[in-house]
Amino acid sequence: MSSQQEVDDAEPEGSKRKRHGMLKMYYGIEQSGGATLDPCDINGAHFEADTYLSNLIKQRSLTELMDEETKMVTQIRALDSDMQTLVYENYNKFISATDTIRKMKNDFKKMEDEMDHLASNMATITEFSGTISNTLQDRRQQITKLSGVHALLKKLQFLFELPARLNKCIEMKAYSAAVRYYTKAKRILHQYQHMASFQGINEDCNKIIHQLCDHLREQFKDKESTPKQLAECVDLLLQLNEPAEKLCEEFLSHARQKIDEDLQLLDRQIRLQSGEEIKSEGETAAQAYLATPMDVLEFVDTGCNGFLSNICLVIASYNDMFLSKPQEDENMDAIALKKLVFFVNELMEKYFNYVQRRVRLERGTGDNTILVRSLDRFHRRLQAMNKLLPDTDFSRAGTDIVSKAAKDRVGHYLQSLKQHFSDCMTDVRQNLAAPRTIGKHDSNSYLNDLLNNTQTAVVDQIKSVLNNLQAFLDSDITFAMKPYFRGPFCVQGVREGLIVEFLNHISSTCLEFCEDKDKGSAPPALLLILSKLCIEFESSTISYLLTLTEEQFMMTERFPVTSVTDLCNNAKDAAQKLLNHFVKVQGLSISQMLRKSVETRDWLNTIEPRNVRAVMKRVIEDITAIDAQVGQLYEEGVRKERSSDSSRRTHPHSYMGSAALRKGGQWNYAPSIDNSLMSNIQKLFSEKIEIFSAVEFSKVSVLTGIIKISLKTFLECVRLRTFGRYGLQQIQVDTHYLQLYLWRFVSDENLVQVLLDEIVCSTVHRCLDPAMMEPSVIDLICERG
């Protein structure tokens, strides 16, 4: 309890409680539970320390009293600390308040001195005013009367001098001063025109005013008059009570003469840009300069500084003269506004047409900065015009022109990309047709190089176009951030109208090469390159280009778009059809050789075979060349496992009637029936071979398709001929030679074996003297060949 007593001795308890309450009141801290009369409530206003202490001693033990003491000491220290913190925090405020109060005392002391001085001055003024009033009191009425007579004489003098003043103003062309003088005296002249003296002045003034109106109308009709001069003329005529509606029409009619000259200049520039020859004589240097074609930025600046500036000046002047001033006729404002809106809309429609025509003449595929800057200036000026004429919305029409210009640029770039792709195809065809004197290493990758060059050229051209179109979205372009421009331009214009449309064009163009009637002369290597190009686009290029487009143009608008999957499917379908067509073309080319070799030979009277026919060697050479071509672009593919003796299993057909053929080379009836029956049974259980089935994107599959078509043609040609003994043996030699080489090109060597067996069997059935050659002899001929 010693600490509590020290605090109480240092400061009276009532004073401390009062200070604590004042601080709470100042900072708006409310007492919880409201006011209470309990003398033991240490936080209450009626707290009594003695009562509280006696109750504590009675109710608490010694330990609890010591704890309570410790708690109270802690609270007292906390309150003292809070008090010191509050004083420290508000010290600067207290000092500043003290300085302010001291300064206010000084200022008020000075103000009291000034007020005393002012009061003394006011007293002096009042004294002088009273003295003057007393002095002039007797003469006041006389002075007032003389002043009125003097003013009347000045007015009469002005009226008598008015005709001369008006003539002098007309001579000096100070028309506004003449109108001001006349309007000032008109009411008085009209009021006293029944008096002879005033009647003469009124008649003279009317004649002079008629002359003044004639001068104003002449100036009004002068083509050299500026819009400001026209506005002044109209204003003066209105003050002279000329009909407002007629003046509206005349003002707009004469203002149009100057504006039409601006439009004629724009029309002339468009014709110059279009290449038309304009003959003109006696031109000044300025006119000769204007006769040279301007770029689109100069054209827009000329239109803005000439046409738009003049029409804005006309609108502003018209508003000041006819719309802002009160009219006697209540309907005059509506009539005048209607005439102005019709006048402006008609001229703006012509101006918009000129701007559209000039923008369409921009055919360059390079940087769009100048075009975009010109469109931006055009758009800005139109937005300013809306403030002059609120009943029209030229900014929307201007935005439509800007959007159409951007759309035209996208369409122009699309045509440029199509032409570039066509040029790439022409370059590929020329490179394929040109003779090559290159090394073996280069020839193995020649088609792959052409493919890479074509793909790189197309992608680079698309990137260049996208970079050029980004000028429409620069941050300092006013219309670039407008949602009604940005969304359609980025999504419907660039993504769908340019990239998607061009990718579809590539697919459709490639498919045209599959149509024999139009693109039948396309070299097979071109078909192969295009099919691989479509596959490359399907696998990565399409996705890359669309992602690049969406990132560069920040497409966040939700518009219906063509999915990447659809584009990839189109490219893959085109690649499949091109590859199928390549197989068909190459298969028919080899088939043509085989067909001619079969049809032009006399198989009944041919000599005994001593070597392989040259056409078979040519077939193997062509297929080997095709294999090398396809291998440059496509992977090997999957083959079925072949037996280790594939190269030796070359006589599967030797079982066919071998016993009967040894007997004098004659077919017996029963063996023939057995052989036919065995052949048909074998066909029933053999797998059906689809000749023109779709090929896979691998070298083995492509070569398999070509060989199937070739051997099927060989088989059908054999079925249409009749053979002798040596003809049959020649077919044996040829098919054995084919078997030696063709198995390595196909995915399943059994397929080649089956087709060759059918050829030999068909030849046996159409042979008049079916005597088979010994396998050893066939091997010897083929090895020698």
mmCIF file of N, CA, C and O in Angstrom, residues 203-263:
data_model
loop_
_atom_site.group_PDB
_atom_site.id
_atom_site.type_symbol
_atom_site.label_atom_id
_atom_site.label_comp_id
_atom_site.label_asym_id
_atom_site.label_seq_id
_atom_site.Cartn_x
_atom_site.Cartn_y
_atom_site.Cartn_z
ATOM 1 N N GLU A 203 -37.019 60.286 -93.157
ATOM 2 C CA GLU A 203 -36.959 59.878 -94.572
ATOM 3 C C GLU A 203 -35.517 59.789 -95.061
ATOM 4 O O GLU A 203 -35.153 58.846 -95.773
ATOM 5 N N ASP A 204 -34.707 60.767 -94.685
ATOM 6 C CA ASP A 204 -33.289 60.722 -95.103
ATOM 7 C C ASP A 204 -32.582 59.476 -94.529
ATOM 8 O O ASP A 204 -31.807 58.799 -95.232
ATOM 9 N N CYS A 205 -32.891 59.192 -93.263
ATOM 10 C CA CYS A 205 -32.247 58.018 -92.641
ATOM 11 C C CYS A 205 -32.698 56.716 -93.307
ATOM 12 O O CYS A 205 -31.888 55.796 -93.508
ATOM 13 N N ASN A 206 -33.973 56.638 -93.686
ATOM 14 C CA ASN A 206 -34.459 55.416 -94.336
ATOM 15 C C ASN A 206 -33.773 55.188 -95.674
ATOM 16 O O ASN A 206 -33.417 54.059 -96.038
ATOM 17 N N LYS A 207 -33.609 56.298 -96.440
ATOM 18 C CA LYS A 207 -32.913 56.153 -97.724
ATOM 19 C C LYS A 207 -31.477 55.679 -97.511
ATOM 20 O O LYS A 207 -30.964 54.808 -98.236
ATOM 21 N N ILE A 208 -30.824 56.286 -96.539
ATOM 22 C CA ILE A 208 -29.421 55.894 -96.279
ATOM 23 C C ILE A 208 -29.356 54.445 -95.809
ATOM 24 O O ILE A 208 -28.457 53.683 -96.225
ATOM 25 N N ILE A 209 -30.307 54.005 -94.989
ATOM 26 C CA ILE A 209 -30.302 52.623 -94.503
ATOM 27 C C ILE A 209 -30.565 51.650 -95.646
ATOM 28 O O ILE A 209 -29.968 50.560 -95.686
ATOM 29 N N HIS A 210 -31.408 52.038 -96.612
ATOM 30 C CA HIS A 210 -31.609 51.176 -97.784
ATOM 31 C C HIS A 210 -30.306 51.005 -98.553
ATOM 32 O O HIS A 210 -29.977 49.910 -99.031
ATOM 33 N N GLN A 211 -29.564 52.131 -98.691
ATOM 34 C CA GLN A 211 -28.248 52.030 -99.341
ATOM 35 C C GLN A 211 -27.314 51.115 -98.538
ATOM 36 O O GLN A 211 -26.562 50.321 -99.099
ATOM 37 N N LEU A 212 -27.371 51.273 -97.215
ATOM 38 C CA LEU A 212 -26.533 50.425 -96.369
ATOM 39 C C LEU A 212 -26.883 48.939 -96.535
ATOM 40 O O LEU A 212 -25.993 48.083 -96.619
ATOM 41 N N CYS A 213 -28.168 48.634 -96.623
ATOM 42 C CA CYS A 213 -28.585 47.224 -96.831
ATOM 43 C C CYS A 213 -28.069 46.705 -98.156
ATOM 44 O O CYS A 213 -27.642 45.545 -98.259
ATOM 45 N N ASP A 214 -28.093 47.582 -99.181
ATOM 46 C CA ASP A 214 -27.568 47.147 -100.484
ATOM 47 C C ASP A 214 -26.072 46.853 -100.397
ATOM 48 O O ASP A 214 -25.587 45.851 -100.959
ATOM 49 N N HIS A 215 -25.343 47.718 -99.714
ATOM 50 C CA HIS A 215 -23.901 47.475 -99.550
ATOM 51 C C HIS A 215 -23.650 46.168 -98.787
ATOM 52 O O HIS A 215 -22.743 45.389 -99.136
ATOM 53 N N LEU A 216 -24.434 45.931 -97.757
ATOM 54 C CA LEU A 216 -24.258 44.699 -96.973
ATOM 55 C C LEU A 216 -24.574 43.460 -97.806
ATOM 56 O O LEU A 216 -23.886 42.439 -97.705
ATOM 57 N N ARG A 217 -25.601 43.538 -98.646
ATOM 58 C CA ARG A 217 -25.939 42.385 -99.489
ATOM 59 C C ARG A 217 -24.866 42.146 -100.552
ATOM 60 O O ARG A 217 -24.585 40.999 -100.903
ATOM 61 N N GLU A 218 -24.288 43.226 -101.076
ATOM 62 C CA GLU A 218 -23.186 43.039 -102.039
ATOM 63 C C GLU A 218 -22.000 42.345 -101.376
ATOM 64 O O GLU A 218 -21.394 41.438 -101.963
ATOM 65 N N GLN A 219 -21.660 42.795 -100.198
ATOM 66 C CA GLN A 219 -20.571 42.132 -99.473
ATOM 67 C C GLN A 219 -20.957 40.700 -99.105
ATOM 68 O O GLN A 219 -20.117 39.811 -99.100
ATOM 69 N N PHE A 220 -22.226 40.507 -98.818
ATOM 70 C CA PHE A 220 -22.726 39.176 -98.464
ATOM 71 C C PHE A 220 -22.582 38.193 -99.628
ATOM 72 O O PHE A 220 -22.306 37.010 -99.435
ATOM 73 N N LYS A 221 -22.765 38.714 -100.855
ATOM 74 C CA LYS A 221 -22.699 37.874 -102.049
ATOM 75 C C LYS A 221 -21.285 37.763 -102.612
ATOM 76 O O LYS A 221 -21.075 36.998 -103.572
ATOM 77 N N ASP A 222 -20.358 38.503 -102.079
ATOM 78 C CA ASP A 222 -18.983 38.466 -102.581
ATOM 79 C C ASP A 222 -18.331 37.136 -102.218
ATOM 80 O O ASP A 222 -18.317 36.726 -101.053
ATOM 81 N N LYS A 223 -17.776 36.440 -103.202
ATOM 82 C CA LYS A 223 -17.135 35.135 -102.949
ATOM 83 C C LYS A 223 -15.879 35.263 -102.100
ATOM 84 O O LYS A 223 -15.475 34.314 -101.442
ATOM 85 N N GLU A 224 -15.248 36.428 -102.153
ATOM 86 C CA GLU A 224 -14.015 36.617 -101.396
ATOM 87 C C GLU A 224 -14.267 36.908 -99.920
ATOM 88 O O GLU A 224 -13.321 36.975 -99.139
ATOM 89 N N SER A 225 -15.517 37.099 -99.554
ATOM 90 C CA SER A 225 -15.826 37.405 -98.155
ATOM 91 C C SER A 225 -15.547 36.188 -97.276
ATOM 92 O O SER A 225 -15.905 35.048 -97.631
ATOM 93 N N THR A 226 -14.922 36.468 -96.173
ATOM 94 C CA THR A 226 -14.637 35.387 -95.222
ATOM 95 C C THR A 226 -15.894 35.060 -94.421
ATOM 96 O O THR A 226 -16.837 35.866 -94.362
ATOM 97 N N PRO A 227 -15.943 33.862 -93.789
ATOM 98 C CA PRO A 227 -17.104 33.544 -92.943
ATOM 99 C C PRO A 227 -17.338 34.570 -91.844
ATOM 100 O O PRO A 227 -18.478 34.842 -91.470
ATOM 101 N N LYS A 228 -16.253 35.178 -91.331
ATOM 102 C CA LYS A 228 -16.416 36.202 -90.300
ATOM 103 C C LYS A 228 -17.130 37.427 -90.858
ATOM 104 O O LYS A 228 -18.021 38.016 -90.219
ATOM 105 N N GLN A 229 -16.757 37.839 -92.075
ATOM 106 C CA GLN A 229 -17.409 38.972 -92.704
ATOM 107 C C GLN A 229 -18.876 38.663 -93.006
ATOM 108 O O GLN A 229 -19.761 39.516 -92.862
ATOM 109 N N LEU A 230 -19.133 37.426 -93.448
ATOM 110 C CA LEU A 230 -20.513 37.023 -93.700
ATOM 111 C C LEU A 230 -21.333 37.092 -92.419
ATOM 112 O O LEU A 230 -22.484 37.554 -92.417
ATOM 113 N N ALA A 231 -20.751 36.609 -91.343
ATOM 114 C CA ALA A 231 -21.465 36.630 -90.064
ATOM 115 C C ALA A 231 -21.769 38.064 -89.638
ATOM 116 O O ALA A 231 -22.867 38.371 -89.131
ATOM 117 N N GLU A 232 -20.815 38.985 -89.882
ATOM 118 C CA GLU A 232 -21.036 40.391 -89.516
ATOM 119 C C GLU A 232 -22.155 40.996 -90.351
ATOM 120 O O GLU A 232 -23.017 41.724 -89.830
ATOM 121 N N CYS A 233 -22.162 40.652 -91.655
ATOM 122 C CA CYS A 233 -23.220 41.168 -92.528
ATOM 123 C C CYS A 233 -24.590 40.682 -92.080
ATOM 124 O O CYS A 233 -25.560 41.453 -92.022
ATOM 125 N N VAL A 234 -24.683 39.391 -91.782
ATOM 126 C CA VAL A 234 -25.968 38.840 -91.365
ATOM 127 C C VAL A 234 -26.413 39.476 -90.055
ATOM 128 O O VAL A 234 -27.600 39.814 -89.873
ATOM 129 N N ASP A 235 -25.491 39.662 -89.137
ATOM 130 C CA ASP A 235 -25.834 40.260 -87.849
ATOM 131 C C ASP A 235 -26.384 41.686 -88.031
ATOM 132 O O ASP A 235 -27.388 42.070 -87.412
ATOM 133 N N LEU A 236 -25.751 42.456 -88.919
ATOM 134 C CA LEU A 236 -26.220 43.828 -89.154
ATOM 135 C C LEU A 236 -27.578 43.832 -89.843
ATOM 136 O O LEU A 236 -28.456 44.650 -89.513
ATOM 137 N N LEU A 237 -27.767 42.913 -90.801
ATOM 138 C CA LEU A 237 -29.063 42.844 -91.481
ATOM 139 C C LEU A 237 -30.176 42.433 -90.529
ATOM 140 O O LEU A 237 -31.312 42.899 -90.643
ATOM 141 N N LEU A 238 -29.855 41.530 -89.609
ATOM 142 C CA LEU A 238 -30.862 41.156 -88.618
ATOM 143 C C LEU A 238 -31.218 42.331 -87.724
ATOM 144 O O LEU A 238 -32.395 42.515 -87.346
ATOM 145 N N GLN A 239 -30.241 43.161 -87.387
ATOM 146 C CA GLN A 239 -30.534 44.341 -86.571
ATOM 147 C C GLN A 239 -31.392 45.346 -87.330
ATOM 148 O O GLN A 239 -32.132 46.127 -86.713
ATOM 149 N N LEU A 240 -31.302 45.283 -88.665
ATOM 150 C CA LEU A 240 -32.121 46.175 -89.492
ATOM 151 C C LEU A 240 -33.459 45.544 -89.855
ATOM 152 O O LEU A 240 -34.129 45.988 -90.800
ATOM 153 N N ASN A 241 -33.848 44.457 -89.140
ATOM 154 C CA ASN A 241 -35.156 43.814 -89.273
ATOM 155 C C ASN A 241 -35.357 43.141 -90.631
ATOM 156 O O ASN A 241 -36.470 43.095 -91.154
ATOM 157 N N GLU A 242 -34.274 42.594 -91.207
ATOM 158 C CA GLU A 242 -34.421 41.793 -92.409
ATOM 159 C C GLU A 242 -35.014 40.431 -92.021
ATOM 160 O O GLU A 242 -34.772 39.938 -90.913
ATOM 161 N N PRO A 243 -35.791 39.727 -92.911
ATOM 162 C CA PRO A 243 -36.411 38.427 -92.570
ATOM 163 C C PRO A 243 -35.337 37.394 -92.219
ATOM 164 O O PRO A 243 -34.415 37.139 -93.005
ATOM 165 N N ALA A 244 -35.476 36.776 -91.049
ATOM 166 C CA ALA A 244 -34.448 35.847 -90.562
ATOM 167 C C ALA A 244 -34.380 34.582 -91.404
ATOM 168 O O ALA A 244 -33.294 34.070 -91.696
ATOM 169 N N GLU A 245 -35.530 34.051 -91.830
ATOM 170 C CA GLU A 245 -35.527 32.794 -92.596
ATOM 171 C C GLU A 245 -34.836 32.976 -93.931
ATOM 172 O O GLU A 245 -34.046 32.124 -94.373
ATOM 173 N N LYS A 246 -35.094 34.115 -94.590
ATOM 174 C CA LYS A 246 -34.438 34.380 -95.864
ATOM 175 C C LYS A 246 -32.941 34.548 -95.680
ATOM 176 O O LYS A 246 -32.136 34.072 -96.493
ATOM 177 N N LEU A 247 -32.558 35.211 -94.582
ATOM 178 C CA LEU A 247 -31.128 35.385 -94.307
ATOM 179 C C LEU A 247 -30.448 34.047 -94.023
ATOM 180 O O LEU A 247 -29.285 33.851 -94.386
ATOM 181 N N CYS A 248 -31.163 33.129 -93.369
ATOM 182 C CA CYS A 248 -30.603 31.785 -93.127
ATOM 183 C C CYS A 248 -30.245 31.106 -94.438
ATOM 184 O O CYS A 248 -29.139 30.565 -94.602
ATOM 185 N N GLU A 249 -31.182 31.159 -95.382
ATOM 186 C CA GLU A 249 -30.950 30.506 -96.667
ATOM 187 C C GLU A 249 -29.811 31.173 -97.427
ATOM 188 O O GLU A 249 -28.950 30.494 -98.010
ATOM 189 N N GLU A 250 -29.794 32.507 -97.433
ATOM 190 C CA GLU A 250 -28.740 33.213 -98.149
ATOM 191 C C GLU A 250 -27.374 32.978 -97.494
ATOM 192 O O GLU A 250 -26.364 32.798 -98.188
ATOM 193 N N PHE A 251 -27.354 32.985 -96.170
ATOM 194 C CA PHE A 251 -26.075 32.747 -95.478
ATOM 195 C C PHE A 251 -25.526 31.360 -95.800
ATOM 196 O O PHE A 251 -24.347 31.206 -96.125
ATOM 197 N N LEU A 252 -26.366 30.341 -95.725
ATOM 198 C CA LEU A 252 -25.907 28.975 -96.018
ATOM 199 C C LEU A 252 -25.538 28.828 -97.483
ATOM 200 O O LEU A 252 -24.577 28.113 -97.827
ATOM 201 N N SER A 253 -26.283 29.510 -98.361
ATOM 202 C CA SER A 253 -25.988 29.416 -99.792
ATOM 203 C C SER A 253 -24.627 30.022 -100.116
ATOM 204 O O SER A 253 -23.831 29.435 -100.861
ATOM 205 N N HIS A 254 -24.345 31.184 -99.560
ATOM 206 C CA HIS A 254 -23.056 31.813 -99.845
ATOM 207 C C HIS A 254 -21.915 31.118 -99.108
ATOM 208 O O HIS A 254 -20.793 31.058 -99.625
ATOM 209 N N ALA A 255 -22.184 30.584 -97.927
ATOM 210 C CA ALA A 255 -21.140 29.841 -97.223
ATOM 211 C C ALA A 255 -20.780 28.565 -97.980
ATOM 212 O O ALA A 255 -19.632 28.108 -97.948
ATOM 213 N N ARG A 256 -21.748 28.015 -98.689
ATOM 214 C CA ARG A 256 -21.498 26.767 -99.418
ATOM 215 C C ARG A 256 -20.542 26.980 -100.579
ATOM 216 O O ARG A 256 -19.809 26.049 -100.957
ATOM 217 N N GLN A 257 -20.527 28.157 -101.152
ATOM 218 C CA GLN A 257 -19.614 28.413 -102.270
ATOM 219 C C GLN A 257 -18.166 28.180 -101.848
ATOM 220 O O GLN A 257 -17.387 27.552 -102.571
ATOM 221 N N LYS A 258 -17.806 28.699 -100.676
ATOM 222 C CA LYS A 258 -16.435 28.517 -100.187
ATOM 223 C C LYS A 258 -16.173 27.063 -99.827
ATOM 224 O O LYS A 258 -15.106 26.515 -100.130
ATOM 225 N N ILE A 259 -17.152 26.411 -99.208
ATOM 226 C CA ILE A 259 -16.958 25.015 -98.788
ATOM 227 C C ILE A 259 -16.888 24.089 -100.000
ATOM 228 O O ILE A 259 -16.125 23.115 -100.009
ATOM 229 N N ASP A 260 -17.644 24.406 -101.048
ATOM 230 C CA ASP A 260 -17.584 23.583 -102.258
ATOM 231 C C ASP A 260 -16.203 23.625 -102.887
ATOM 232 O O ASP A 260 -15.746 22.641 -103.495
ATOM 233 N N GLU A 261 -15.521 24.759 -102.771
ATOM 234 C CA GLU A 261 -14.153 24.840 -103.299
ATOM 235 C C GLU A 261 -13.232 23.874 -102.551
ATOM 236 O O GLU A 261 -12.368 23.231 -103.161
ATOM 237 N N ASP A 262 -13.434 23.761 -101.238
ATOM 238 C CA ASP A 262 -12.635 22.795 -100.467
ATOM 239 C C ASP A 262 -12.919 21.364 -100.913
ATOM 240 O O ASP A 262 -12.002 20.545 -101.036
ATOM 241 N N LEU A 263 -14.181 21.065 -101.162
ATOM 242 C CA LEU A 263 -14.528 19.713 -101.610
ATOM 243 C C LEU A 263 -13.985 19.444 -103.014
ATOM 244 O O LEU A 263 -13.573 18.321 -103.317
#
